[in-house]
Coordinates of C-alpha atoms in Angstrom, one line a residue:
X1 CA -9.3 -13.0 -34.4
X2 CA -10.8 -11.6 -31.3
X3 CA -10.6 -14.1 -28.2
X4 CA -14.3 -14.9 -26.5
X5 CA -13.2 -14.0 -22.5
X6 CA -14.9 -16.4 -20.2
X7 CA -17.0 -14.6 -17.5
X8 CA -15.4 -15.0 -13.9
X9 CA -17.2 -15.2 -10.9
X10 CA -17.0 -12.9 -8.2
X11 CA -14.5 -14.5 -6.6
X12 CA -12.1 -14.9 -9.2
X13 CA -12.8 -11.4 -9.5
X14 CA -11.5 -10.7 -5.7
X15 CA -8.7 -13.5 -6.2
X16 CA -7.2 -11.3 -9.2
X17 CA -7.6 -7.6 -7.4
X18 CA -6.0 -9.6 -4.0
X19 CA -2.6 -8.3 -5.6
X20 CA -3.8 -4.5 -5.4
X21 CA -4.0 -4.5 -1.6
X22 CA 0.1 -4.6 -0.9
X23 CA 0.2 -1.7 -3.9
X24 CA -2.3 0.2 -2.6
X25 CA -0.8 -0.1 1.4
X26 CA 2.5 1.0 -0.2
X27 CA 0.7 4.3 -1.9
X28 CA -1.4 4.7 1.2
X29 CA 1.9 5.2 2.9
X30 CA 3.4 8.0 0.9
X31 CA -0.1 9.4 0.4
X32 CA 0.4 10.0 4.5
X33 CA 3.6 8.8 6.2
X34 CA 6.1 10.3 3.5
X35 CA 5.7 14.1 4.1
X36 CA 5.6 13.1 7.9
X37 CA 8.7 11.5 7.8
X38 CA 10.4 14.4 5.3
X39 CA 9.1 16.9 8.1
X40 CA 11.0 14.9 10.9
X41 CA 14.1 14.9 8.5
X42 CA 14.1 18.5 8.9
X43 CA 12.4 19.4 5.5
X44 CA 10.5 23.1 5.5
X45 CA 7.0 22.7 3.9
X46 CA 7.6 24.9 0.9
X47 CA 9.8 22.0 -0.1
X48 CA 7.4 19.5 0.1
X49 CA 5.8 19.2 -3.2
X50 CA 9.8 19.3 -4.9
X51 CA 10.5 16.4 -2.6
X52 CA 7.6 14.3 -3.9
X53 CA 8.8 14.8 -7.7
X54 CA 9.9 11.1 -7.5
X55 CA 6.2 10.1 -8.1
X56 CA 5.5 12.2 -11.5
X57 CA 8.6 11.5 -13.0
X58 CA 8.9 7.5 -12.5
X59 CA 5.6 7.2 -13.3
X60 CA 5.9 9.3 -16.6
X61 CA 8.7 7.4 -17.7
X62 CA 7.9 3.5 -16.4
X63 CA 4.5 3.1 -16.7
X64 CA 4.1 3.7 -20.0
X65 CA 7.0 1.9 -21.0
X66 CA 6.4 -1.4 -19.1
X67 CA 2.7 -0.8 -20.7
X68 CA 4.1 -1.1 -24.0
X69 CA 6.8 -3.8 -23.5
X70 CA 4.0 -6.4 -21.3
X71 CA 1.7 -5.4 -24.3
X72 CA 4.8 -7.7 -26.5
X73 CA 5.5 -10.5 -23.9
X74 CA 4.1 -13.5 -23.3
X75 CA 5.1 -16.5 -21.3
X76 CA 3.7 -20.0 -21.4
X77 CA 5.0 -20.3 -17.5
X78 CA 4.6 -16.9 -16.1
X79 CA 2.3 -15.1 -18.6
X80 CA 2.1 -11.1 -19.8
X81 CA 1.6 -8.9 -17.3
X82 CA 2.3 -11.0 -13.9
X83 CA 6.3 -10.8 -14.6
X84 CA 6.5 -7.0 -14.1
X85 CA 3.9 -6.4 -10.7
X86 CA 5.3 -9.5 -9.4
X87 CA 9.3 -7.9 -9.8
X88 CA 7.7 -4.1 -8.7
X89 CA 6.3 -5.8 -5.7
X90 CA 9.8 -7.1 -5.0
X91 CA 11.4 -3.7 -5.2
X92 CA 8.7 -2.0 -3.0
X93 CA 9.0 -4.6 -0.1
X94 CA 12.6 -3.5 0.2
X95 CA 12.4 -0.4 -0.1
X96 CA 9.0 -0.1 2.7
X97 CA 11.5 -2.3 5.1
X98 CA 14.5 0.4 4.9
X99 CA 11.9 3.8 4.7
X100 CA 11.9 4.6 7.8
X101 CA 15.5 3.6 9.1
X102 CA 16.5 7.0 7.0
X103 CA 19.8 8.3 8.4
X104 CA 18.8 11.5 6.6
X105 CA 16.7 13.2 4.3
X106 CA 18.6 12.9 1.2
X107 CA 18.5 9.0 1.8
X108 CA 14.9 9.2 2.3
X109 CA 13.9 11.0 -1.0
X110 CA 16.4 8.5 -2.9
X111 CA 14.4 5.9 -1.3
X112 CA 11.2 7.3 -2.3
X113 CA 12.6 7.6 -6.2
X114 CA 13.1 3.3 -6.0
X115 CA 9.8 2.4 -4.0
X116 CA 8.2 5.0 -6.6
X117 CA 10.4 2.7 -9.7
X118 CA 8.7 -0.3 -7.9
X119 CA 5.3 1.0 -7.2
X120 CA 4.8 2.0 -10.8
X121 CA 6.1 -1.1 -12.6
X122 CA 3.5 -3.1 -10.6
X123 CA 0.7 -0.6 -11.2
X124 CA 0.5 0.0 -14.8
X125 CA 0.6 -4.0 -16.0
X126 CA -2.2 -4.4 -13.2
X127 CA -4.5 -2.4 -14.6
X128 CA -4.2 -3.6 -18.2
X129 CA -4.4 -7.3 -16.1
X130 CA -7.9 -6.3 -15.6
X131 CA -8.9 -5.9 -18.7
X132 CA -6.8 -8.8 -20.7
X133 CA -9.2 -11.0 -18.3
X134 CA -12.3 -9.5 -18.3
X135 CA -15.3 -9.3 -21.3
X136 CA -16.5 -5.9 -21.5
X137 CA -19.9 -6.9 -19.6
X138 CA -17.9 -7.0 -16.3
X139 CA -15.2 -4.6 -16.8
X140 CA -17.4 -2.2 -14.3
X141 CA -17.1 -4.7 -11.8
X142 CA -13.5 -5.5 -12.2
X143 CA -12.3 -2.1 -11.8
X144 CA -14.5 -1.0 -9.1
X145 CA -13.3 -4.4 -7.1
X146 CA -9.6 -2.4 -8.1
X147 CA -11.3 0.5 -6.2
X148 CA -12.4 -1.6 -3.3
X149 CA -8.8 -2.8 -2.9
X150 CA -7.2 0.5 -3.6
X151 CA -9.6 1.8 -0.5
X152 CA -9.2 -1.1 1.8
X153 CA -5.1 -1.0 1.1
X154 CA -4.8 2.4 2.2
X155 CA -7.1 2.2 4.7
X156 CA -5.1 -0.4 7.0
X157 CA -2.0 1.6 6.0
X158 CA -3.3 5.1 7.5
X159 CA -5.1 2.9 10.7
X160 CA -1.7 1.2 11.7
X161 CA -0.3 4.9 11.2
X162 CA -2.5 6.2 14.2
X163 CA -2.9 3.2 16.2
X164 CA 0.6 2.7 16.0
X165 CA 1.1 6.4 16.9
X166 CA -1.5 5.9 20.2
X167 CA -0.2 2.7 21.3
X168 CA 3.7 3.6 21.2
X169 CA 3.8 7.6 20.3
X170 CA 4.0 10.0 22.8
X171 CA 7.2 12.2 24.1
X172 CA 9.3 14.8 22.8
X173 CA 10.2 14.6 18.8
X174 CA 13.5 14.7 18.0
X175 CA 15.0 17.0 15.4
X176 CA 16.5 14.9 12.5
X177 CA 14.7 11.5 13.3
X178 CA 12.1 9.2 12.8
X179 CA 10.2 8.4 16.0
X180 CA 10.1 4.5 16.3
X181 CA 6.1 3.7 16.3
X182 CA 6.1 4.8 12.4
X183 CA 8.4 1.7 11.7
X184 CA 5.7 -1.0 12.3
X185 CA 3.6 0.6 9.5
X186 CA 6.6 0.2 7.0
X187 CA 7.4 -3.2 8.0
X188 CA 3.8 -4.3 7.6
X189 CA 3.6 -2.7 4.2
X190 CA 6.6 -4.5 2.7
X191 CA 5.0 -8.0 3.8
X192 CA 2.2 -6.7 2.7
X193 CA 3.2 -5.7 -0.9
X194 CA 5.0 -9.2 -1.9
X195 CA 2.3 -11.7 -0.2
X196 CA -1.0 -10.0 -1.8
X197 CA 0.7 -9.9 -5.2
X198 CA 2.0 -13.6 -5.0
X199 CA -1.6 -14.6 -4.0
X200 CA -2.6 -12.9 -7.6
X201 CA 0.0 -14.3 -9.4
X202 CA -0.9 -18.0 -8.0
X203 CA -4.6 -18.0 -8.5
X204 CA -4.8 -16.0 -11.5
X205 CA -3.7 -17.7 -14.7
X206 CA -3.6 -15.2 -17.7
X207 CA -5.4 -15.7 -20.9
X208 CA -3.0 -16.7 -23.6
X209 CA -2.4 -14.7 -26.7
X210 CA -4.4 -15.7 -30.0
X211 CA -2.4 -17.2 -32.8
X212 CA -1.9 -13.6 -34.6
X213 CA -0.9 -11.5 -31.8
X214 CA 1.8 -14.8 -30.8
X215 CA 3.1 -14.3 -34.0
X216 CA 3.6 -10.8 -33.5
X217 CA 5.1 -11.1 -30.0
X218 CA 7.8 -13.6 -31.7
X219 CA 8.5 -11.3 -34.8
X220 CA 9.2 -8.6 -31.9
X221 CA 11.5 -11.0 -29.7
X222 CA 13.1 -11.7 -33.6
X223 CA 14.2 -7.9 -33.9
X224 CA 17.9 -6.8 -33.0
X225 CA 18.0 -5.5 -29.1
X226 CA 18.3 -2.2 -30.5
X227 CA 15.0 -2.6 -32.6
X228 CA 13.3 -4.2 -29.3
X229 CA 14.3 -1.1 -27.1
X230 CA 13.2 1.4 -29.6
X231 CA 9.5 -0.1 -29.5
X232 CA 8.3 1.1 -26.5
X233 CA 9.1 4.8 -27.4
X234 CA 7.1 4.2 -30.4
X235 CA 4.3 2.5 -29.7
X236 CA 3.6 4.7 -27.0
X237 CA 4.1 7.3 -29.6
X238 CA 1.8 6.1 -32.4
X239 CA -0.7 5.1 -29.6
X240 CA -1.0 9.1 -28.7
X241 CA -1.1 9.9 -32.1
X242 CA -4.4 7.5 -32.3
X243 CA -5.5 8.2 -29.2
X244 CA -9.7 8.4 -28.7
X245 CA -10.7 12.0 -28.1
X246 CA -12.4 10.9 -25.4
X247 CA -8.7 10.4 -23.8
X248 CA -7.3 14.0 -24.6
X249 CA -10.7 15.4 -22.5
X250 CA -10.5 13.0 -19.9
X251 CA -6.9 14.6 -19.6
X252 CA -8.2 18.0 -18.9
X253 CA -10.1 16.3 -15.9
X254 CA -7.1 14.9 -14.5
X255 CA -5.3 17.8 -14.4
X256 CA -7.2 19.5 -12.0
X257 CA -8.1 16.3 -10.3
X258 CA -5.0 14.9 -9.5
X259 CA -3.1 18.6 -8.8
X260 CA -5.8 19.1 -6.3
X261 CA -5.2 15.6 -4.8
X262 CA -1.0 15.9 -4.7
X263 CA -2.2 19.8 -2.9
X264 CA -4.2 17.5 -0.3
X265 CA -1.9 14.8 0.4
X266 CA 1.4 17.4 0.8
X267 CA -0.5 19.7 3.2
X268 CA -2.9 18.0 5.1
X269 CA -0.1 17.3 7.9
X270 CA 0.8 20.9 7.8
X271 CA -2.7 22.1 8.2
X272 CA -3.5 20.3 11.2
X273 CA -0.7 21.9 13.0
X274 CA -1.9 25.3 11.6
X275 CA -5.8 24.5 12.7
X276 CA -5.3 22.2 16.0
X277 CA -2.3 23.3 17.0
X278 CA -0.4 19.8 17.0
X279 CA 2.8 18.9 16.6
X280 CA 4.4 16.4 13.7
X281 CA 3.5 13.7 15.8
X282 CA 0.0 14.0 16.1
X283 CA -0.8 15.8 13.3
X284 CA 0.5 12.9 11.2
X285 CA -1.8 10.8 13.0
X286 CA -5.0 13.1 12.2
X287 CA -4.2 13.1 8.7
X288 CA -4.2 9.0 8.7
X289 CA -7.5 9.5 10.5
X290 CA -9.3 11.1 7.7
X291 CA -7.4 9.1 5.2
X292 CA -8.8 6.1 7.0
X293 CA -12.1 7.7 7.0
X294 CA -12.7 8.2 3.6
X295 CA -11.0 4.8 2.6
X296 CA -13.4 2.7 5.0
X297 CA -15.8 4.9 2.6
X298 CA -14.5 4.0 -0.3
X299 CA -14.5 0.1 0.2
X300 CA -17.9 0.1 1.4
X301 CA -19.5 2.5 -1.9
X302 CA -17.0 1.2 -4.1
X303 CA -19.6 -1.7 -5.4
X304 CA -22.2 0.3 -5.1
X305 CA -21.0 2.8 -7.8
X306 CA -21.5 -0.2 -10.6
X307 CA -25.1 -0.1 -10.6
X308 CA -24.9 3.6 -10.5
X309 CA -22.7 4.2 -13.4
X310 CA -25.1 1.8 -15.2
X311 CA -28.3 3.2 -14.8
X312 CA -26.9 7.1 -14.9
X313 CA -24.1 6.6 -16.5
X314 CA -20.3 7.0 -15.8
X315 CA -20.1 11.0 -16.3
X316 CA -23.2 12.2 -14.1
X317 CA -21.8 9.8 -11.3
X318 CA -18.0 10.9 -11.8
X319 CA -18.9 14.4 -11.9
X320 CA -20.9 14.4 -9.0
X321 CA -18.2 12.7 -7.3
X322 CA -15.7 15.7 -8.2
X323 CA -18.1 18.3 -7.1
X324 CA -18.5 16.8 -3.4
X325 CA -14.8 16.0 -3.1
X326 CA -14.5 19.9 -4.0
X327 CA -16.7 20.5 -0.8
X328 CA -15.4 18.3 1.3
X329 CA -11.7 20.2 1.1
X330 CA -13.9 23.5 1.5
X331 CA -14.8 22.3 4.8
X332 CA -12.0 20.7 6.2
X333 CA -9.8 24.2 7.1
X334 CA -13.1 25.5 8.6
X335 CA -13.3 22.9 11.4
X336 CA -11.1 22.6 14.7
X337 CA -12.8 19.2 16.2
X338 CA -10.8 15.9 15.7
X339 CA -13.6 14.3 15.0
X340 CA -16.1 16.5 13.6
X341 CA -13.6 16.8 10.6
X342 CA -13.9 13.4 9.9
X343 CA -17.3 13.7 8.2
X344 CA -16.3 15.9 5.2
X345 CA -14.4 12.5 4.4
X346 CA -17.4 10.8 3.5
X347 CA -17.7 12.8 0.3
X348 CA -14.2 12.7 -0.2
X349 CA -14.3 8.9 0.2
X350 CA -17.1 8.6 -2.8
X351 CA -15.0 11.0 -4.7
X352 CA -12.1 8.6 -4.4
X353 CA -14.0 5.1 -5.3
X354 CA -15.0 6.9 -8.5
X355 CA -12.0 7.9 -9.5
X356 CA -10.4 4.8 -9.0
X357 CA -12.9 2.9 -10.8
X358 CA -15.4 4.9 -13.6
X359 CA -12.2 6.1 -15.5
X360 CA -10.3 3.3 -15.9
X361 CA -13.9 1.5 -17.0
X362 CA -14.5 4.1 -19.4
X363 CA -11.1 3.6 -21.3
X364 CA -10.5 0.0 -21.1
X365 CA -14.3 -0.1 -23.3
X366 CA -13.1 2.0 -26.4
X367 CA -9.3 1.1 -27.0
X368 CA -8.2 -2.0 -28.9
X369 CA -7.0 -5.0 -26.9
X370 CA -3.3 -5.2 -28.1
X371 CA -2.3 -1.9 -27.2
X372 CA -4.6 -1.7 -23.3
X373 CA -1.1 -2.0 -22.0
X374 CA 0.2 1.5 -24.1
X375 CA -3.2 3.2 -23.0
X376 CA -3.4 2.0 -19.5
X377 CA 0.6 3.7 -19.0
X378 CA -0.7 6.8 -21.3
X379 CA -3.9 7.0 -18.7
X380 CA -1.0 7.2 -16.1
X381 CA 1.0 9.2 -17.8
X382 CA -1.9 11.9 -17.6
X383 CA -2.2 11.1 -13.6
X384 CA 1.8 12.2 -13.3
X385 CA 2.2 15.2 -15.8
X386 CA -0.5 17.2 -13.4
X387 CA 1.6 15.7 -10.5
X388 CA 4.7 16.7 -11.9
X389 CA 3.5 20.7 -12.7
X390 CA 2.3 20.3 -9.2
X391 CA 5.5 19.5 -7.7
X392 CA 7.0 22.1 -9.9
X393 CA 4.9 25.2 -9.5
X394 CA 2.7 24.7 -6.1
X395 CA 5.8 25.5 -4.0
X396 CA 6.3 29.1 -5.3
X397 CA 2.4 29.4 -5.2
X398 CA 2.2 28.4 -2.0
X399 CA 4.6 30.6 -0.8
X400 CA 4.2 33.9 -2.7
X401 CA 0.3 33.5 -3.5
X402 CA -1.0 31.7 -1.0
X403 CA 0.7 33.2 1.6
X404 CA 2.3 30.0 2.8
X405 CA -0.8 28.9 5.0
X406 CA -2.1 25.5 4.4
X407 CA -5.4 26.7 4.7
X408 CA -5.4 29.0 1.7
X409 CA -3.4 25.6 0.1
X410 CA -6.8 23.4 0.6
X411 CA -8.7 26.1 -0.5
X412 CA -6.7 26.1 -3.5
X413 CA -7.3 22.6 -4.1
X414 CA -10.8 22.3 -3.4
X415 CA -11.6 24.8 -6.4
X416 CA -9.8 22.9 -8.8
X417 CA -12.1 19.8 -8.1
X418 CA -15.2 22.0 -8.9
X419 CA -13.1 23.1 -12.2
X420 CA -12.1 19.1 -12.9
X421 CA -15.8 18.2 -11.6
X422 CA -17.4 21.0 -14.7
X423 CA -14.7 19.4 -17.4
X424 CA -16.2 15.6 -16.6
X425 CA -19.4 16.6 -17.8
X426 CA -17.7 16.5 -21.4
X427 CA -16.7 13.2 -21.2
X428 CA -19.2 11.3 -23.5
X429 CA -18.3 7.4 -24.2
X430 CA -18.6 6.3 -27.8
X431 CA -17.4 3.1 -28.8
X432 CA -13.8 3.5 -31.2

């Protein structure tokens, strides 16, 4: 028996998405303060994308299987998929609060590994929180709110990183540590990534389980531990095996999409001390300018993109998307000004509120209700397999066929966004 969802009002909506701010300021942080801080450790760029293999792996391996397991829990008290963002969140405030207090760089990329753990087993459960709450009529709307959030998270993490950086940067760097005015971001972040989620948790009660899928969570809690800890791995394993086709070429997308994006957020740092001649310092700082820019972007078209997706539907506007984020890292290399470099961000900011929101739409419509959890950690698991060949291959591309220049390295990623952007166009939605 299929349960009737209730439609929410916009700001039961917000009150549910509220929890996606603290992830997002954590993400927003690796997406631009990692590398920074890896570079201060003493790190040499062609080891940057190695260094970020945390992200790929953890989220191969826990999203999908928190997808699974939340998918066969249920709590009268704490409900199905609030446990496990609420317990992430935990493990990412800790692990923001000791980032950047790295004695070293080995301690920093463990770190990374456990705020990655954290990070993951609050996202996946999220998303499938979304659409356990939501009737398909305002699914759009629920995950381009996630989008909103996902902008406005990353955008107050990559603004304390250069205000900070103005207000108390300045002198000479010091070989092997982490210059003081990048701890306020971190501490920030970790109140940041507990207090938004509790809000969720408290205002946002779950919808329970009908009477057949509570019997089947109780036949699983029934089985012998060994039977329960085999489940994941095979559900997750009949659920590929079933997948929609519409999955397997929304996977081609993402592999160009998200190898381009990993490209961007690795050398964007880099490249500003190529093309303006900065040092760690202040390039760090440029690169949380743009990803401020195109995050204050993102928030503001995020809503916008519903009525869009609607009346055009979700592949013109997601292709289109691709196509000017492609651009937008054509022209980035090409221009020396501070601030003139800022603009291309506006496309990149569009690109980023569709990506965050039309996909996830698009799936959560055409698979079944008990196993959203599965497919929202298999939609993942395509995000970190492209992330994961990226961390394994860009390095030797970038230094023996790119020449290691950064420029050349946005280049690189800017065509595989026209190549993602031509795949989208295949991506036709048909009811399952």
């Amino acid at each position: 028996m299929k349960i009737t969802k209730p439609r929410l009002s916009f700001w039961q909506i917000w009150n549910m998405n509220v929890g996606f701010l603290g992830i997002q300021y954590s993400f927003g942080l690796q997406q631009t303060a990692i590398n920074p801080i890896f570079l201060f450790l003493g790190a040499a760029e062609e080891l940057l994308p190695i260094l970020n293999i945390a992200g790929p792996v953890t989220g191969l391996i826990v999203q999908p299987i928190i997808g699974a397991i939340s998918d066969k829990t249920w709590s009268p008290r704490w409900g199905r998929r609030k446990p496990f963002f609420l317990i992430g969140a935990i493990m990412g405030s800790l692990c923001l609060f000791a980032f950047p207090l790295s004695p070293a760089l080995w301690f920093a990329v463990g770190l990374l590994w456990i705020l990655d753990v954290g990070n993951n087993m609050a996202m996946e459960p999220y998303r499938a929180f979304v659409g356990d709450k939501l009737p398909d009529s305002q699914l759009s709307i629920g995950y381009q709110m996630q989008s909103l959030f996902v902008g406005a998270g990353i955008l107050l993490a990559n603004a304390s990183i250069f205000l900070f950086q103005s207000w108390f940067g300045g002198g000479e760097e010091t070989s092997g540590s982490i210059p003081t005015w990048l701890y306020y971001s971190f501490f920030i972040g970790s109140f940041l990534s507990i207090a938004t989620i509790l809000w969720s948790v408290l205002k946002t009660p779950e919808i329970p389980p009908s009477d057949e899928e509570l019997q089947e969570i109780n036949a699983h809690k029934g089985l012998p531990f060994i039977e329960r800890f085999k489940m994941p791995f095979k559900e997750i394993s009949e659920a590929v095996k079933d997948m929609p086709k519409f999955m397997w070429k929304l996977s081609a997308v993402y592999l160009f999409q998200w190898y381009a994006l990993f490209v961007y957020w690795q050398f964007i740092t880099p490249l500003f001390r190529s093309t303006m001649g900065y040092d760690t310092s202040q390039a760090a700082a440029q690169a949380a300018k743009m990803s401020t820019t195109y995050n204050i972007v993102t928030a503001v078209v995020a809503l916008i993109l519903v009525p869009l997706t609607v009346k055009y539907g979700g592949k013109k506007i997601y292709a289109l998307s691709l196509v000017g984020t492609g651009l937008a890292l054509f022209a980035i290399p090409n221009i020396s000004d501070p601030v003139m470099v800022l603009f291309p961000m506006i496309l990149f900011g569009i690109g980023w509120a569709a990506m965050m929101g039309i996909p996830y739409s698009m799936v959560s419509k055409i698979v079944p209700q008990e196993r959203r959890g599965v497919y929202m950690g298999i939609l993942n698991m395509m995000i970190v397999i492209p992330m994961g060949i990226q961390t394994l291959s860009f390095g030797p591309i970038f230094k023996n066929l790119l020449g290691a220049n950064s420029v050349n390295a946005m280049f690189f990623a800017g065509t595989c966004f026209v190549i993602a952007a031509i795949l989208a166009m295949r991506l036709n939605v048909k009811k399952e």
